[in-house]
JSON list of C-alpha atoms in Angstrom, two decimals:
[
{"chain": "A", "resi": 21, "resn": "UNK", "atom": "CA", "xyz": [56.97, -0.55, 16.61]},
{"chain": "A", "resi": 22, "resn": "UNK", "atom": "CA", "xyz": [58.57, -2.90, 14.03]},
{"chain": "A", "resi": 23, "resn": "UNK", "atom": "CA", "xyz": [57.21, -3.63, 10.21]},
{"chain": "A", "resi": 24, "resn": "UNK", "atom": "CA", "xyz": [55.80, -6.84, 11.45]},
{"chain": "A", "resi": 25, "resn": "UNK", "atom": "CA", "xyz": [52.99, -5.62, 14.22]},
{"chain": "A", "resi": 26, "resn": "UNK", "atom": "CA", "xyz": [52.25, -2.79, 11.70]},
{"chain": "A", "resi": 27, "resn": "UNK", "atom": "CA", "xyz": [51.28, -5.49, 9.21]},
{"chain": "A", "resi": 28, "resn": "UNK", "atom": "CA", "xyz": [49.47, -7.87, 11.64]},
{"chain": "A", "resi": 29, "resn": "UNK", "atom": "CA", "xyz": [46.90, -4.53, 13.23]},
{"chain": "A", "resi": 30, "resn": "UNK", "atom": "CA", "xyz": [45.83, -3.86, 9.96]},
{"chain": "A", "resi": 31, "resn": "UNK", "atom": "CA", "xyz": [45.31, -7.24, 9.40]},
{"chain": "A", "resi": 32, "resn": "UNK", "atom": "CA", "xyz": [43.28, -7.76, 12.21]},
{"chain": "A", "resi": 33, "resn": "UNK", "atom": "CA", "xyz": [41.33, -5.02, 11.63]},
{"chain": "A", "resi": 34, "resn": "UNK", "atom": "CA", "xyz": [40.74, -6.21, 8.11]},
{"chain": "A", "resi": 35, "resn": "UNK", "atom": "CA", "xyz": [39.42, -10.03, 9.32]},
{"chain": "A", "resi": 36, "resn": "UNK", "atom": "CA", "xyz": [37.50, -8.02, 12.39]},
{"chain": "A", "resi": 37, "resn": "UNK", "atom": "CA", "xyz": [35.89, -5.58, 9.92]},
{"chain": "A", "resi": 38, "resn": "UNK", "atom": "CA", "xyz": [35.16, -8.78, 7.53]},
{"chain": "A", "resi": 39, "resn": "UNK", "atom": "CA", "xyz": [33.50, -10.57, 10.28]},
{"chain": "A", "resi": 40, "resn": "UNK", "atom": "CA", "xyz": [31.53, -7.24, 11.12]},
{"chain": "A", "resi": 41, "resn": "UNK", "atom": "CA", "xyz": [30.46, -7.16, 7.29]},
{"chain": "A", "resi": 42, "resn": "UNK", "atom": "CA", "xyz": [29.17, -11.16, 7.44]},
{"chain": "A", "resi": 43, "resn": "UNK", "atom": "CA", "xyz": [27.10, -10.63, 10.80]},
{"chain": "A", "resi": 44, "resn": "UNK", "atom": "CA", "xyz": [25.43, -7.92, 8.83]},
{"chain": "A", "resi": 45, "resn": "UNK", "atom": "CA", "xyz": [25.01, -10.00, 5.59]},
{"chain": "A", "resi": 46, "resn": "UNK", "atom": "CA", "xyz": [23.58, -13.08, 7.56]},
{"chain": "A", "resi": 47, "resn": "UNK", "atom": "CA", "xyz": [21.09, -10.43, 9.25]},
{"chain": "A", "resi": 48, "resn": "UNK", "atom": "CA", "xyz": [19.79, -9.14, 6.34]},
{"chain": "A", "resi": 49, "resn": "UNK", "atom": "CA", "xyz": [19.44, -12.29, 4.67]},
{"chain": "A", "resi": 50, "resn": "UNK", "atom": "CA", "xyz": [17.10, -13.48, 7.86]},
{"chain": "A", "resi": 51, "resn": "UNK", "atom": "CA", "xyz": [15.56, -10.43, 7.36]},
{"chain": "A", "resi": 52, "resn": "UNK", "atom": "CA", "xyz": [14.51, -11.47, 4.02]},
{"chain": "A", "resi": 53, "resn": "UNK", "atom": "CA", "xyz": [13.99, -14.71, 4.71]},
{"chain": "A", "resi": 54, "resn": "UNK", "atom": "CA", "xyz": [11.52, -13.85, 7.24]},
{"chain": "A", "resi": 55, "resn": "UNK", "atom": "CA", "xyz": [9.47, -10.91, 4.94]},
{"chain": "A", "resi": 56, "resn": "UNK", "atom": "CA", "xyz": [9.53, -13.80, 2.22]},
{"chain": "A", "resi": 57, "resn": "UNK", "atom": "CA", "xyz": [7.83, -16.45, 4.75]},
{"chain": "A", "resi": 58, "resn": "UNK", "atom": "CA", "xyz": [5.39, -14.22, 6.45]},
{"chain": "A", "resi": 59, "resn": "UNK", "atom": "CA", "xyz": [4.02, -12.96, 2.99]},
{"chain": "A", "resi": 60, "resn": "UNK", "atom": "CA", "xyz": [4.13, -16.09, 1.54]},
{"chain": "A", "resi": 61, "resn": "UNK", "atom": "CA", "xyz": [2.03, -16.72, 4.49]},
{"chain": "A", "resi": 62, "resn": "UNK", "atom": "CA", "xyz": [-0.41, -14.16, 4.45]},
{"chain": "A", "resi": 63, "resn": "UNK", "atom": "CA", "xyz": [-0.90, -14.46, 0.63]},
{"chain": "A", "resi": 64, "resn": "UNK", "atom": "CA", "xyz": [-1.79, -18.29, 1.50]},
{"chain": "A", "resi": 65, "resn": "UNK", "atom": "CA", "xyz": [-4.25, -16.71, 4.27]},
{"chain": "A", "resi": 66, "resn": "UNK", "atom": "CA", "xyz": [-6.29, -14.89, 1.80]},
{"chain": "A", "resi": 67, "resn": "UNK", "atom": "CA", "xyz": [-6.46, -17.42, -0.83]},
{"chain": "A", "resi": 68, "resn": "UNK", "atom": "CA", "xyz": [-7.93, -20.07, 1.26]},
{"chain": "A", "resi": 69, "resn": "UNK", "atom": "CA", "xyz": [-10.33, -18.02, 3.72]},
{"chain": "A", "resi": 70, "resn": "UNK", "atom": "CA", "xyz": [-13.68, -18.68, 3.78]},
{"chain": "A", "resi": 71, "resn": "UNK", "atom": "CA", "xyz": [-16.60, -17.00, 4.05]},
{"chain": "A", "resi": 72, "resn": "UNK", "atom": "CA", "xyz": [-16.74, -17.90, 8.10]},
{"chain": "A", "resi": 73, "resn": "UNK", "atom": "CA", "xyz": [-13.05, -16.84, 8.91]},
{"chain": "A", "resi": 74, "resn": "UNK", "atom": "CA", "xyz": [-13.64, -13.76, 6.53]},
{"chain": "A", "resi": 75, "resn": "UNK", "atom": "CA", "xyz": [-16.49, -13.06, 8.36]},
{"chain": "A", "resi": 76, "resn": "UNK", "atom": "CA", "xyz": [-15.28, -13.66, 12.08]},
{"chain": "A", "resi": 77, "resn": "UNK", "atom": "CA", "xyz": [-11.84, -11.45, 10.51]},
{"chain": "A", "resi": 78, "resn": "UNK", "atom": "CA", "xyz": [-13.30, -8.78, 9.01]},
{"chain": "A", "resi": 79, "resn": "UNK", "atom": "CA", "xyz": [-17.13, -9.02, 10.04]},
{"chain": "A", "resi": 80, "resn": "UNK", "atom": "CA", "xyz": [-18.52, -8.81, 6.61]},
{"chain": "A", "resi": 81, "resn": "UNK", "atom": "CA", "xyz": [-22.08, -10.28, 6.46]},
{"chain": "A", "resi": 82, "resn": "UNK", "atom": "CA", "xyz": [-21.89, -10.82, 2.48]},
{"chain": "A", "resi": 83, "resn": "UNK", "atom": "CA", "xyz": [-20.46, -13.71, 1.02]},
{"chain": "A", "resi": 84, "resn": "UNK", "atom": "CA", "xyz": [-16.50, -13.73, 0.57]},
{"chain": "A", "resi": 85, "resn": "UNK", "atom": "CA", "xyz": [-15.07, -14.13, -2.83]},
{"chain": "A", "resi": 86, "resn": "UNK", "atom": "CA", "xyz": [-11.19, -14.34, -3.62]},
{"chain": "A", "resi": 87, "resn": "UNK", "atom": "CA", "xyz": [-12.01, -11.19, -5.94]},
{"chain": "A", "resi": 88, "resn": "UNK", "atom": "CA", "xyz": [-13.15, -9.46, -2.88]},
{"chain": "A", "resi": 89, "resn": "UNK", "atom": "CA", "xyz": [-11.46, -6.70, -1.51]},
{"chain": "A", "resi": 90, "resn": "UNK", "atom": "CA", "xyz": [-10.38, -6.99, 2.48]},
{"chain": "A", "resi": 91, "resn": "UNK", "atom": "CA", "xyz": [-11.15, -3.37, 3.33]},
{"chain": "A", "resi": 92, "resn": "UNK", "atom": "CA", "xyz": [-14.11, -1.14, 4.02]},
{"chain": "A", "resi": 93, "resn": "UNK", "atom": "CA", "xyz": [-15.03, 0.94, 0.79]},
{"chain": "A", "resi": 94, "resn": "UNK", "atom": "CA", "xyz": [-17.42, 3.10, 3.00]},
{"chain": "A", "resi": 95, "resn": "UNK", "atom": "CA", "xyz": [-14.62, 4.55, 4.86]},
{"chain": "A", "resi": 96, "resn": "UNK", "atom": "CA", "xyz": [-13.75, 6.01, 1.81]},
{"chain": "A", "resi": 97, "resn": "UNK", "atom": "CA", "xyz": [-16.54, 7.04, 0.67]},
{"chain": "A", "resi": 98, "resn": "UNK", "atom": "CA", "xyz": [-17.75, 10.73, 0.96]},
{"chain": "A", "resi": 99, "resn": "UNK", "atom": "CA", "xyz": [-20.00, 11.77, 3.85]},
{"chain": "A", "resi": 100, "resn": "UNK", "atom": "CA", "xyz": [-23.02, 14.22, 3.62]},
{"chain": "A", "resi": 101, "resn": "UNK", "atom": "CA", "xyz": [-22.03, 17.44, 5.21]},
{"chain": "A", "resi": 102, "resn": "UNK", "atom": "CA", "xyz": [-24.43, 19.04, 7.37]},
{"chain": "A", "resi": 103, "resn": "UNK", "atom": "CA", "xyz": [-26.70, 21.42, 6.09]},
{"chain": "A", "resi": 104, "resn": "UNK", "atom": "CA", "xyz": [-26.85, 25.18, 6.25]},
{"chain": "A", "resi": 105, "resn": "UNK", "atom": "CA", "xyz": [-30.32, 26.61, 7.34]},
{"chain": "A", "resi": 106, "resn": "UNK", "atom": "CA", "xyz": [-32.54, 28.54, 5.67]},
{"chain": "A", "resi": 107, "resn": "UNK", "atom": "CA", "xyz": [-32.02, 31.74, 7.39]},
{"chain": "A", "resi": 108, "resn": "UNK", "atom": "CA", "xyz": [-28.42, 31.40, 6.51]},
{"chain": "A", "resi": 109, "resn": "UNK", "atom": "CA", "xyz": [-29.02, 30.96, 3.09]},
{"chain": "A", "resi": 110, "resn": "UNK", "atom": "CA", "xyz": [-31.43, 34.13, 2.86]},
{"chain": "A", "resi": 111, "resn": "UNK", "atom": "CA", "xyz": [-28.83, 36.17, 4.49]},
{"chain": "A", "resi": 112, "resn": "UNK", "atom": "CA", "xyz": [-25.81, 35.15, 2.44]},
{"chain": "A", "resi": 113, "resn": "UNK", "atom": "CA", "xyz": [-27.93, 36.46, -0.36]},
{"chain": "A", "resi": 114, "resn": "UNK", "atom": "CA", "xyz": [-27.66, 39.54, 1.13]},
{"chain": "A", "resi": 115, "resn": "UNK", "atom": "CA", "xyz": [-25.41, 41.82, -0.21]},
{"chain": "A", "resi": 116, "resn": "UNK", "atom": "CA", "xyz": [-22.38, 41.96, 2.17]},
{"chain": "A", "resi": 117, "resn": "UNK", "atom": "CA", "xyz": [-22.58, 45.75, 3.14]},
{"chain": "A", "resi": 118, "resn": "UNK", "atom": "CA", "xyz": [-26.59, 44.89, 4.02]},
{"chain": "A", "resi": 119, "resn": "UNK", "atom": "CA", "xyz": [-25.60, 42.56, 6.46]},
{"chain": "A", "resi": 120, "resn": "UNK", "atom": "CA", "xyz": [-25.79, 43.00, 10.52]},
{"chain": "A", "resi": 121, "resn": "UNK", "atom": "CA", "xyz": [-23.39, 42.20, 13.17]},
{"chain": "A", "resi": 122, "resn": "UNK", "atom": "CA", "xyz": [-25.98, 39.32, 14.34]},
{"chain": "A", "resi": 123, "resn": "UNK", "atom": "CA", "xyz": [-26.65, 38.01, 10.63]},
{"chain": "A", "resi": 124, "resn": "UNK", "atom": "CA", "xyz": [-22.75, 37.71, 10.32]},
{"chain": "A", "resi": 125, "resn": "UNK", "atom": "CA", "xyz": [-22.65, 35.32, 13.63]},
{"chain": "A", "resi": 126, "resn": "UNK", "atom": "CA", "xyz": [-25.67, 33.35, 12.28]},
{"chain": "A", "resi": 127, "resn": "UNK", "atom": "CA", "xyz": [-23.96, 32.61, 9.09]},
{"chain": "A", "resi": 128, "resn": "UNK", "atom": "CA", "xyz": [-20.62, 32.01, 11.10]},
{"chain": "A", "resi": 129, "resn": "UNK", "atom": "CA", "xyz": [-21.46, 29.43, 13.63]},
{"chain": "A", "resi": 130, "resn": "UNK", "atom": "CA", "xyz": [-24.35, 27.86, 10.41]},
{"chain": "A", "resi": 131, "resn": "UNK", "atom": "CA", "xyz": [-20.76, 27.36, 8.49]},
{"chain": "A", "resi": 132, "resn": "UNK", "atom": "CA", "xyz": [-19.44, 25.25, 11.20]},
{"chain": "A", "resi": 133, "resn": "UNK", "atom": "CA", "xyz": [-21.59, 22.91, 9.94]},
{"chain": "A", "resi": 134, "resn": "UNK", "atom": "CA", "xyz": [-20.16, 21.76, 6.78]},
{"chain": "A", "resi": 135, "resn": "UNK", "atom": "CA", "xyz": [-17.31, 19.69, 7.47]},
{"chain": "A", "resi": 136, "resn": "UNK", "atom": "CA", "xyz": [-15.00, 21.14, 4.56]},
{"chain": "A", "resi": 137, "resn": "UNK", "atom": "CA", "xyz": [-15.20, 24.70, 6.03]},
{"chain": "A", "resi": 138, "resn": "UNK", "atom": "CA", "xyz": [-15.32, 23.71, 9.28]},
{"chain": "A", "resi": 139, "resn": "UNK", "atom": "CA", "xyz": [-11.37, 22.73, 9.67]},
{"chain": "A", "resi": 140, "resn": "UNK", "atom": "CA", "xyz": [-10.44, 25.94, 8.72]},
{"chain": "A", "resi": 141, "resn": "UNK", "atom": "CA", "xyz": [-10.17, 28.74, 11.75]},
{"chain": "A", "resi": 142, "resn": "UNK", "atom": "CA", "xyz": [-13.20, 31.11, 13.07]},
{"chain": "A", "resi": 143, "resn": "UNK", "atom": "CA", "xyz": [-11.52, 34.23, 11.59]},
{"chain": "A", "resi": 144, "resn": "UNK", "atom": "CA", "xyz": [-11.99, 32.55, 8.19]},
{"chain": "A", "resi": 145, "resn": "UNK", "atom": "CA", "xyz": [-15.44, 31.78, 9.09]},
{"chain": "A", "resi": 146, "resn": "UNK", "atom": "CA", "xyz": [-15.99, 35.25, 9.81]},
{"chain": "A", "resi": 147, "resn": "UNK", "atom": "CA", "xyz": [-14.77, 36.28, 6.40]},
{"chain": "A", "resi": 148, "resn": "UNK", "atom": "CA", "xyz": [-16.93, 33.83, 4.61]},
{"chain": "A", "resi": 149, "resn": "UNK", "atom": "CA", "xyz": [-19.97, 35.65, 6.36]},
{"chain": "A", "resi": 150, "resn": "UNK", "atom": "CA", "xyz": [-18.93, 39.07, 5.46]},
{"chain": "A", "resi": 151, "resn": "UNK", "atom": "CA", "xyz": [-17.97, 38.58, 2.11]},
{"chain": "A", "resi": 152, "resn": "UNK", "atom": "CA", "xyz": [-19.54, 35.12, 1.09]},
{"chain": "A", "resi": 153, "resn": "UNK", "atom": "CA", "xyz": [-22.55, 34.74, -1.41]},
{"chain": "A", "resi": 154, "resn": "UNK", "atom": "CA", "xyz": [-24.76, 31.75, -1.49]},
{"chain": "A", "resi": 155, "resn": "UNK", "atom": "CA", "xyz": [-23.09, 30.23, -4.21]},
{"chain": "A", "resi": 156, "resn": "UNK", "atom": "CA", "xyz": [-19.73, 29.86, -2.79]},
{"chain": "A", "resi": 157, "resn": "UNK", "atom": "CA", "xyz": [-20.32, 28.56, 0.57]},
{"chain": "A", "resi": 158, "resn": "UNK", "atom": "CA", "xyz": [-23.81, 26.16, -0.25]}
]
């Protein structure tokens, strides 16, 4: 191998390794190019709608102001849980000791209704029931 082809393999891995580094430039910039249009695009979307596209888009039945917002506040919004019955209740003022067998399963399968207790596994329901007052599951 002489000094000459040494030179000219780097070089063309230098102009290959440019090229490489241009496609990726000219990608990104279409990349960009394309985020700036379609936002462009969407902010031009909401700006003009009126109250009949808003409608058909988002089936809102209220009039459509550019102050509104274009999501539904009720699904964030907290839901009522369900409510524990009154036998529950009576025996979760119980002292835990005083409490039967039955009475505990009563209490555990009345805490499955109340959604924040209910994600948590029936062994921790069971707990609840056995040591639980009134005042820290209701």
């Amino acid at each position: 191998m002489t000094r000459w082809s040494h030179h000219e393999d780097s070089n063309t891995q230098s102009q290959m390794h440019s090229a490489y580094l241009y496609q990726k430039f000219r990608m990104v910039g279409k990349l960009i190019g394309f985020m700036y249009r379609l936002c462009k695009k969407h902010f031009h979307v909401v700006q003009d709608s009126d109250e009949s596209s808003a409608v058909a888009m988002y089936g809102q039945e209220e009039t459509v102001t550019n102050s509104d917002l274009l999501f539904d506040l009720s699904a964030f919004k907290a839901h009522k849980q369900g409510k524990v019955t009154q036998e529950a209740k009576r025996i979760m003022q119980l002292q835990p000791r005083e409490r039967t067998e039955k009475e505990l399963y009563h209490v555990q399968v009345a805490l499955r209704n109340i959604e924040s207790i209910a994600c948590y596994p029936a062994h921790m329901h069971r707990k609840l029931a056995e040591v639980g007052d009134r005042k820290s599951v209701v």
